[in-house]
Amino acid sequence: MSVFNNSEVKYFLLIGIPGLEYAHAWISIPICLMYLIAIVGNCTIIFVIKTEPSLHEPMYYFLTMLAVSDMGLSFSSLPTMLKIFCFNAMQISPNACFAQEFFIHVFTAMESSVLLIMSLDRFLAIHNPLRYSSILTGSRVAKIGLILAIRSTALVLPFPFTLRKLKYCQKNLLSHLYCLHQDVMKLACSDNKINFIYGFFAALCTMLDFALILMSYMLILKTVLSIASLVERLKALNTCVSHICAVLIFYVPIITLAAIHRFAKHKSPLLVILIADMFLLVPPLMNPIVYCIKTRQIREKVLGKLVNLCVR
């Protein structure tokens, strides 16, 4: 009996790290440590911004949205990662797989959108600093956050429903440690043209975000070059360093993976899996670290909270 209508496959099989199956138990240690640091780091960012009135500014509100997106990515992939590396359990039911790919793609789309808005925030702060606070009021930032959440959810919402309508006959081996839309639809033995077209459209939306981020930085660079003082130029550019790092951390694995699939004739499965894992593991891990190191206000408040905690 099938798990749901039009399906012959009762479960999908996730893949671990090829050639290193014997070491999964040892690999689970750094993986769990990375998840722990990512979750604690992002929770710290959210807590500090919420409890410090001096950080109740648009830039830090957007940083909170980024931290929420990172935590969503971490919690979306955590269950299957732990199952594979800790218990060597590769099976996942179709419904659970569809749910996981939905949340992974939602938080991916949300992170992409937040990075775009943060680039526009930096442009506005540099181009028109006197009107910055009056333009990006608290209510407007809240509305922007709501719009981003609705946009990300609406963009990805068709994925699980279109996948459920496909028929899965014999093939059930996925090529990652978690479920992705483009990975699952390749296993279908029925026509998946709609899934392919809509998946391509969703990918284009993400790349459009990246193109708009690049355009924002071209405008930022143009504005900075118009500033007479070299010290002021460097000061303005320094406010963008953390965001540039976050953009590179998020988009470089995506673009690299797309390039490998498109141009590599003899791609290594191990390389593809490692880059795909970096896409989910590295941004949630590195973003809190980058912002704590490069943003003085965040760093001082975090260290202040730690000192007060130790004194108590």
mmCIF file of C-alpha atoms in Angstrom:
data_model
loop_
_atom_site.group_PDB
_atom_site.id
_atom_site.type_symbol
_atom_site.label_atom_id
_atom_site.label_comp_id
_atom_site.label_asym_id
_atom_site.label_seq_id
_atom_site.Cartn_x
_atom_site.Cartn_y
_atom_site.Cartn_z
ATOM 1 C CA MET A 1 0.000 0.000 0.000
ATOM 2 C CA SER A 2 1.399 3.425 -0.923
ATOM 3 C CA VAL A 3 1.949 6.311 1.418
ATOM 4 C CA PHE A 4 -0.308 8.530 -0.661
ATOM 5 C CA ASN A 5 -2.197 8.397 -3.939
ATOM 6 C CA ASN A 6 -0.346 7.850 -7.219
ATOM 7 C CA SER A 7 2.779 6.621 -5.444
ATOM 8 C CA GLU A 8 4.502 3.224 -5.467
ATOM 9 C CA VAL A 9 7.469 4.338 -3.391
ATOM 10 C CA LYS A 10 6.898 3.998 0.366
ATOM 11 C CA TYR A 11 10.017 5.914 1.379
ATOM 12 C CA PHE A 12 12.955 7.840 -0.024
ATOM 13 C CA LEU A 13 16.589 7.132 0.802
ATOM 14 C CA LEU A 14 18.866 10.006 1.748
ATOM 15 C CA ILE A 15 22.569 9.726 1.088
ATOM 16 C CA GLY A 16 25.396 10.251 3.556
ATOM 17 C CA ILE A 17 28.940 11.168 2.554
ATOM 18 C CA PRO A 18 30.114 8.698 -0.147
ATOM 19 C CA GLY A 19 33.111 6.662 0.921
ATOM 20 C CA LEU A 20 32.925 7.851 4.509
ATOM 21 C CA GLU A 21 29.918 5.875 5.731
ATOM 22 C CA TYR A 22 32.102 4.102 8.287
ATOM 23 C CA ALA A 23 33.016 7.463 9.851
ATOM 24 C CA HIS A 24 29.493 8.888 10.165
ATOM 25 C CA ALA A 25 29.556 8.595 13.949
ATOM 26 C CA TRP A 26 32.753 10.667 14.125
ATOM 27 C CA ILE A 27 31.501 13.175 11.530
ATOM 28 C CA SER A 28 28.395 13.699 13.688
ATOM 29 C CA ILE A 29 30.539 15.377 16.374
ATOM 30 C CA PRO A 30 31.626 18.449 14.315
ATOM 31 C CA ILE A 31 28.213 18.549 12.599
ATOM 32 C CA CYS A 32 26.384 18.704 15.949
ATOM 33 C CA LEU A 33 28.893 21.286 17.191
ATOM 34 C CA MET A 34 28.255 23.449 14.125
ATOM 35 C CA TYR A 35 24.489 23.254 14.664
ATOM 36 C CA LEU A 36 24.899 24.092 18.359
ATOM 37 C CA ILE A 37 27.087 27.140 17.627
ATOM 38 C CA ALA A 38 24.697 28.294 14.882
ATOM 39 C CA ILE A 39 21.603 28.027 17.087
ATOM 40 C CA VAL A 40 23.246 29.607 20.149
ATOM 41 C CA GLY A 41 24.823 32.352 18.026
ATOM 42 C CA ASN A 42 21.591 33.332 16.295
ATOM 43 C CA CYS A 43 19.597 33.157 19.539
ATOM 44 C CA THR A 44 22.197 35.455 21.116
ATOM 45 C CA ILE A 45 21.859 37.968 18.264
ATOM 46 C CA ILE A 46 18.057 37.975 18.595
ATOM 47 C CA PHE A 47 18.165 38.247 22.406
ATOM 48 C CA VAL A 48 20.702 41.082 22.448
ATOM 49 C CA ILE A 49 18.855 43.134 19.835
ATOM 50 C CA LYS A 50 15.528 42.593 21.617
ATOM 51 C CA THR A 51 16.806 43.560 25.068
ATOM 52 C CA GLU A 52 19.024 46.515 24.098
ATOM 53 C CA PRO A 53 17.045 49.706 23.299
ATOM 54 C CA SER A 54 20.106 51.240 21.611
ATOM 55 C CA LEU A 55 19.900 48.477 18.965
ATOM 56 C CA HIS A 56 16.259 49.149 18.119
ATOM 57 C CA GLU A 57 17.166 50.491 14.683
ATOM 58 C CA PRO A 58 16.250 49.297 11.142
ATOM 59 C CA MET A 59 19.673 47.745 10.495
ATOM 60 C CA TYR A 60 19.420 45.549 13.583
ATOM 61 C CA TYR A 61 15.777 44.666 12.976
ATOM 62 C CA PHE A 62 16.832 43.321 9.562
ATOM 63 C CA LEU A 63 19.685 41.470 11.253
ATOM 64 C CA THR A 64 17.088 39.844 13.520
ATOM 65 C CA MET A 65 15.179 38.695 10.418
ATOM 66 C CA LEU A 66 18.413 37.230 9.041
ATOM 67 C CA ALA A 67 19.013 35.369 12.315
ATOM 68 C CA VAL A 68 15.452 33.966 12.234
ATOM 69 C CA SER A 69 16.011 32.773 8.645
ATOM 70 C CA ASP A 70 19.299 31.143 9.656
ATOM 71 C CA MET A 71 17.642 29.353 12.563
ATOM 72 C CA GLY A 72 14.890 28.170 10.230
ATOM 73 C CA LEU A 73 17.491 26.705 7.873
ATOM 74 C CA SER A 74 19.250 24.984 10.778
ATOM 75 C CA PHE A 75 16.103 23.429 12.248
ATOM 76 C CA SER A 76 14.840 22.387 8.789
ATOM 77 C CA SER A 77 17.890 20.251 7.997
ATOM 78 C CA LEU A 78 18.783 19.169 11.558
ATOM 79 C CA PRO A 79 16.453 16.100 11.823
ATOM 80 C CA THR A 80 17.778 14.261 8.761
ATOM 81 C CA MET A 81 21.397 15.239 9.473
ATOM 82 C CA LEU A 82 21.166 13.744 12.972
ATOM 83 C CA LYS A 83 19.371 10.624 11.697
ATOM 84 C CA ILE A 84 22.060 9.937 9.109
ATOM 85 C CA PHE A 85 25.199 10.742 11.073
ATOM 86 C CA CYS A 86 24.137 9.621 14.556
ATOM 87 C CA PHE A 87 21.883 6.641 13.783
ATOM 88 C CA ASN A 88 22.783 5.787 10.168
ATOM 89 C CA ALA A 89 19.033 5.988 9.335
ATOM 90 C CA MET A 90 18.652 6.913 5.669
ATOM 91 C CA GLN A 91 14.918 6.430 5.183
ATOM 92 C CA ILE A 92 12.436 9.297 5.078
ATOM 93 C CA SER A 93 8.737 9.124 4.254
ATOM 94 C CA PRO A 94 7.528 11.087 1.203
ATOM 95 C CA ASN A 95 5.318 13.361 3.305
ATOM 96 C CA ALA A 96 8.171 14.146 5.702
ATOM 97 C CA CYS A 97 10.464 14.743 2.722
ATOM 98 C CA PHE A 98 8.002 17.165 1.112
ATOM 99 C CA ALA A 99 7.600 19.017 4.408
ATOM 100 C CA GLN A 100 11.366 19.319 4.837
ATOM 101 C CA GLU A 101 11.987 20.613 1.318
ATOM 102 C CA PHE A 102 9.182 23.148 1.805
ATOM 103 C CA PHE A 103 10.748 24.629 4.946
ATOM 104 C CA ILE A 104 14.283 24.551 3.520
ATOM 105 C CA HIS A 105 13.182 26.428 0.402
ATOM 106 C CA VAL A 106 10.999 28.879 2.386
ATOM 107 C CA PHE A 107 13.852 29.907 4.671
ATOM 108 C CA THR A 108 16.282 29.983 1.738
ATOM 109 C CA ALA A 109 13.960 32.368 -0.127
ATOM 110 C CA MET A 110 13.477 34.400 3.053
ATOM 111 C CA GLU A 111 17.228 34.708 3.647
ATOM 112 C CA SER A 112 17.743 35.815 0.053
ATOM 113 C CA SER A 113 14.994 38.445 0.447
ATOM 114 C CA VAL A 114 16.398 39.687 3.753
ATOM 115 C CA LEU A 115 19.882 40.064 2.250
ATOM 116 C CA LEU A 116 18.345 42.125 -0.560
ATOM 117 C CA ILE A 117 16.490 44.397 1.867
ATOM 118 C CA MET A 118 19.648 44.779 3.958
ATOM 119 C CA SER A 119 21.560 45.960 0.877
ATOM 120 C CA LEU A 120 18.848 48.549 0.191
ATOM 121 C CA ASP A 121 19.030 49.538 3.867
ATOM 122 C CA ARG A 122 22.790 50.157 3.538
ATOM 123 C CA PHE A 123 22.256 52.193 0.367
ATOM 124 C CA LEU A 124 19.634 54.357 2.042
ATOM 125 C CA ALA A 125 21.802 54.863 5.149
ATOM 126 C CA ILE A 126 24.779 55.995 3.029
ATOM 127 C CA HIS A 127 22.911 57.921 0.323
ATOM 128 C CA ASN A 128 20.425 59.746 2.545
ATOM 129 C CA PRO A 129 21.547 59.471 6.195
ATOM 130 C CA LEU A 130 19.513 62.459 7.411
ATOM 131 C CA ARG A 131 16.201 60.930 6.335
ATOM 132 C CA TYR A 132 17.194 57.310 7.065
ATOM 133 C CA SER A 133 15.346 56.991 10.388
ATOM 134 C CA SER A 134 12.257 58.839 9.171
ATOM 135 C CA ILE A 135 11.965 56.630 6.063
ATOM 136 C CA LEU A 136 12.579 53.279 7.769
ATOM 137 C CA THR A 137 10.341 53.609 10.811
ATOM 138 C CA GLY A 138 9.620 50.668 13.101
ATOM 139 C CA SER A 139 6.178 50.088 11.589
ATOM 140 C CA ARG A 140 7.561 50.108 8.053
ATOM 141 C CA VAL A 141 10.282 47.636 8.986
ATOM 142 C CA ALA A 142 7.630 45.352 10.520
ATOM 143 C CA LYS A 143 5.554 45.580 7.327
ATOM 144 C CA ILE A 144 8.639 44.793 5.228
ATOM 145 C CA GLY A 145 9.310 41.721 7.396
ATOM 146 C CA LEU A 146 5.723 40.538 6.989
ATOM 147 C CA ILE A 147 5.855 41.055 3.216
ATOM 148 C CA LEU A 148 9.119 39.090 3.006
ATOM 149 C CA ALA A 149 7.627 36.187 4.974
ATOM 150 C CA ILE A 150 4.480 36.143 2.796
ATOM 151 C CA ARG A 151 6.516 36.412 -0.403
ATOM 152 C CA SER A 152 8.838 33.543 0.566
ATOM 153 C CA THR A 153 5.970 31.294 1.654
ATOM 154 C CA ALA A 154 3.846 32.047 -1.405
ATOM 155 C CA LEU A 155 6.791 31.401 -3.734
ATOM 156 C CA VAL A 156 7.506 27.949 -2.275
ATOM 157 C CA LEU A 157 3.973 26.882 -1.292
ATOM 158 C CA PRO A 158 3.227 25.060 -4.613
ATOM 159 C CA PHE A 159 6.312 22.805 -4.240
ATOM 160 C CA PRO A 160 4.953 20.090 -1.888
ATOM 161 C CA PHE A 161 1.582 19.993 -3.661
ATOM 162 C CA THR A 162 3.049 19.607 -7.139
ATOM 163 C CA LEU A 163 5.448 16.933 -5.850
ATOM 164 C CA ARG A 164 2.578 14.980 -4.275
ATOM 165 C CA LYS A 165 0.834 14.786 -7.626
ATOM 166 C CA LEU A 166 3.810 13.025 -9.214
ATOM 167 C CA LYS A 167 4.106 9.253 -9.413
ATOM 168 C CA TYR A 168 7.233 7.628 -7.960
ATOM 169 C CA CYS A 169 7.800 4.096 -9.251
ATOM 170 C CA GLN A 170 11.193 2.514 -8.678
ATOM 171 C CA LYS A 171 13.865 5.137 -8.022
ATOM 172 C CA ASN A 172 13.938 6.410 -4.450
ATOM 173 C CA LEU A 173 17.603 7.373 -3.829
ATOM 174 C CA LEU A 174 18.117 11.094 -3.252
ATOM 175 C CA SER A 175 21.494 12.766 -3.755
ATOM 176 C CA HIS A 176 21.758 14.843 -0.563
ATOM 177 C CA LEU A 177 21.467 14.551 3.206
ATOM 178 C CA TYR A 178 18.154 16.401 3.059
ATOM 179 C CA CYS A 179 15.250 16.826 0.639
ATOM 180 C CA LEU A 180 15.286 19.438 -2.095
ATOM 181 C CA HIS A 181 12.595 20.122 -4.694
ATOM 182 C CA GLN A 182 14.865 19.635 -7.715
ATOM 183 C CA ASP A 183 16.239 16.420 -6.229
ATOM 184 C CA VAL A 184 12.863 14.815 -5.457
ATOM 185 C CA MET A 185 11.220 15.658 -8.788
ATOM 186 C CA LYS A 186 13.977 13.812 -10.685
ATOM 187 C CA LEU A 187 12.792 10.552 -9.091
ATOM 188 C CA ALA A 188 9.302 10.837 -10.602
ATOM 189 C CA CYS A 189 8.292 8.442 -13.352
ATOM 190 C CA SER A 190 5.391 10.689 -14.421
ATOM 191 C CA ASP A 191 5.520 14.001 -16.282
ATOM 192 C CA ASN A 192 7.273 16.600 -14.092
ATOM 193 C CA LYS A 193 7.305 19.471 -16.593
ATOM 194 C CA ILE A 194 5.256 21.748 -14.297
ATOM 195 C CA ASN A 195 7.659 21.116 -11.410
ATOM 196 C CA PHE A 196 10.648 21.844 -13.649
ATOM 197 C CA ILE A 197 9.198 25.114 -14.976
ATOM 198 C CA TYR A 198 8.048 26.404 -11.594
ATOM 199 C CA GLY A 199 11.297 25.308 -9.909
ATOM 200 C CA PHE A 200 13.230 27.236 -12.572
ATOM 201 C CA PHE A 201 11.024 30.287 -11.931
ATOM 202 C CA ALA A 202 11.679 30.110 -8.169
ATOM 203 C CA ALA A 203 15.425 29.829 -8.819
ATOM 204 C CA LEU A 204 15.244 32.890 -11.083
ATOM 205 C CA CYS A 205 13.583 34.844 -8.263
ATOM 206 C CA THR A 206 16.521 34.022 -5.985
ATOM 207 C CA MET A 207 19.035 35.046 -8.645
ATOM 208 C CA LEU A 208 17.028 38.242 -9.225
ATOM 209 C CA ASP A 209 17.568 39.055 -5.544
ATOM 210 C CA PHE A 210 21.313 38.585 -6.080
ATOM 211 C CA ALA A 211 21.272 40.811 -9.186
ATOM 212 C CA LEU A 212 19.452 43.550 -7.250
ATOM 213 C CA ILE A 213 21.984 43.243 -4.414
ATOM 214 C CA LEU A 214 24.797 43.799 -6.924
ATOM 215 C CA MET A 215 22.907 46.802 -8.317
ATOM 216 C CA SER A 216 22.498 48.197 -4.791
ATOM 217 C CA TYR A 217 26.237 47.967 -4.215
ATOM 218 C CA MET A 218 26.959 49.685 -7.513
ATOM 219 C CA LEU A 219 24.789 52.561 -6.295
ATOM 220 C CA ILE A 220 26.494 52.454 -2.884
ATOM 221 C CA LEU A 221 29.930 52.602 -4.543
ATOM 222 C CA LYS A 222 28.811 55.521 -6.708
ATOM 223 C CA THR A 223 27.578 57.365 -3.610
ATOM 224 C CA VAL A 224 30.755 56.623 -1.640
ATOM 225 C CA LEU A 225 33.005 57.858 -4.462
ATOM 226 C CA SER A 226 31.146 61.161 -4.430
ATOM 227 C CA ILE A 227 32.174 61.760 -0.800
ATOM 228 C CA ALA A 228 35.125 64.145 -0.642
ATOM 229 C CA SER A 229 36.801 62.854 2.535
ATOM 230 C CA LEU A 230 38.737 59.569 2.287
ATOM 231 C CA VAL A 231 38.089 58.877 5.973
ATOM 232 C CA GLU A 232 34.330 59.259 5.451
ATOM 233 C CA ARG A 233 34.494 56.972 2.405
ATOM 234 C CA LEU A 234 36.178 54.224 4.401
ATOM 235 C CA LYS A 235 33.756 54.742 7.288
ATOM 236 C CA ALA A 236 30.780 54.372 4.931
ATOM 237 C CA LEU A 237 32.185 51.255 3.277
ATOM 238 C CA ASN A 238 33.018 49.712 6.646
ATOM 239 C CA THR A 239 29.295 49.649 7.525
ATOM 240 C CA CYS A 240 28.771 47.293 4.554
ATOM 241 C CA VAL A 241 31.520 44.745 5.305
ATOM 242 C CA SER A 242 29.383 42.440 7.469
ATOM 243 C CA HIS A 243 26.586 42.389 4.906
ATOM 244 C CA ILE A 244 29.003 41.710 2.029
ATOM 245 C CA CYS A 245 30.373 38.737 3.975
ATOM 246 C CA ALA A 246 26.828 37.436 4.596
ATOM 247 C CA VAL A 247 25.999 37.763 0.872
ATOM 248 C CA LEU A 248 29.166 35.867 -0.153
ATOM 249 C CA ILE A 249 28.604 33.153 2.466
ATOM 250 C CA PHE A 250 25.047 32.589 1.207
ATOM 251 C CA TYR A 251 25.378 32.936 -2.561
ATOM 252 C CA VAL A 252 28.835 31.473 -3.309
ATOM 253 C CA PRO A 253 27.781 27.841 -2.529
ATOM 254 C CA ILE A 254 24.554 28.288 -4.553
ATOM 255 C CA ILE A 255 26.362 29.707 -7.601
ATOM 256 C CA THR A 256 29.198 27.160 -7.321
ATOM 257 C CA LEU A 257 26.740 24.264 -7.144
ATOM 258 C CA ALA A 258 24.786 25.592 -10.130
ATOM 259 C CA ALA A 259 28.007 26.003 -12.131
ATOM 260 C CA ILE A 260 29.140 22.450 -11.318
ATOM 261 C CA HIS A 261 25.803 20.995 -12.417
ATOM 262 C CA ARG A 262 25.832 23.086 -15.593
ATOM 263 C CA PHE A 263 29.456 22.913 -16.778
ATOM 264 C CA ALA A 264 31.258 20.027 -15.024
ATOM 265 C CA LYS A 265 31.328 16.935 -17.263
ATOM 266 C CA HIS A 266 32.732 14.586 -14.605
ATOM 267 C CA LYS A 267 31.617 16.090 -11.298
ATOM 268 C CA SER A 268 32.541 14.393 -8.046
ATOM 269 C CA PRO A 269 29.489 13.279 -5.995
ATOM 270 C CA LEU A 270 31.483 13.980 -2.837
ATOM 271 C CA LEU A 271 32.232 17.557 -3.945
ATOM 272 C CA VAL A 272 28.583 18.198 -4.826
ATOM 273 C CA ILE A 273 27.390 16.877 -1.454
ATOM 274 C CA LEU A 274 29.965 18.899 0.505
ATOM 275 C CA ILE A 275 29.061 22.150 -1.286
ATOM 276 C CA ALA A 276 25.337 21.449 -0.823
ATOM 277 C CA ASP A 277 25.935 20.849 2.888
ATOM 278 C CA MET A 278 27.925 24.096 3.117
ATOM 279 C CA PHE A 279 24.887 25.904 1.736
ATOM 280 C CA LEU A 280 22.810 24.910 4.801
ATOM 281 C CA LEU A 281 25.502 24.694 7.476
ATOM 282 C CA VAL A 282 27.821 27.641 6.862
ATOM 283 C CA PRO A 283 25.476 30.705 6.678
ATOM 284 C CA PRO A 284 23.725 30.007 10.032
ATOM 285 C CA LEU A 285 27.113 29.266 11.590
ATOM 286 C CA MET A 286 29.095 32.189 10.196
ATOM 287 C CA ASN A 287 26.597 35.065 10.083
ATOM 288 C CA PRO A 288 26.429 35.566 13.898
ATOM 289 C CA ILE A 289 30.231 35.297 14.109
ATOM 290 C CA VAL A 290 30.776 37.812 11.286
ATOM 291 C CA TYR A 291 28.309 40.331 12.725
ATOM 292 C CA CYS A 292 29.733 39.981 16.237
ATOM 293 C CA ILE A 293 33.280 40.537 14.987
ATOM 294 C CA LYS A 294 32.641 43.285 12.427
ATOM 295 C CA THR A 295 29.768 45.228 14.069
ATOM 296 C CA ARG A 296 31.075 47.109 17.094
ATOM 297 C CA GLN A 297 27.653 47.741 18.653
ATOM 298 C CA ILE A 298 26.715 44.053 18.524
ATOM 299 C CA ARG A 299 30.135 42.958 19.775
ATOM 300 C CA GLU A 300 30.077 45.341 22.749
ATOM 301 C CA LYS A 301 26.551 44.377 23.785
ATOM 302 C CA VAL A 302 27.241 40.636 23.491
ATOM 303 C CA LEU A 303 30.459 40.948 25.522
ATOM 304 C CA GLY A 304 28.604 43.093 28.070
ATOM 305 C CA LYS A 305 25.910 40.416 28.483
ATOM 306 C CA LEU A 306 28.585 37.726 28.902
ATOM 307 C CA VAL A 307 30.473 39.764 31.512
ATOM 308 C CA ASN A 308 27.276 40.411 33.492
ATOM 309 C CA LEU A 309 26.435 36.711 33.299
ATOM 310 C CA CYS A 310 29.877 35.722 34.606
ATOM 311 C CA VAL A 311 29.750 38.296 37.417
ATOM 312 C CA ARG A 312 26.423 36.915 38.616
#
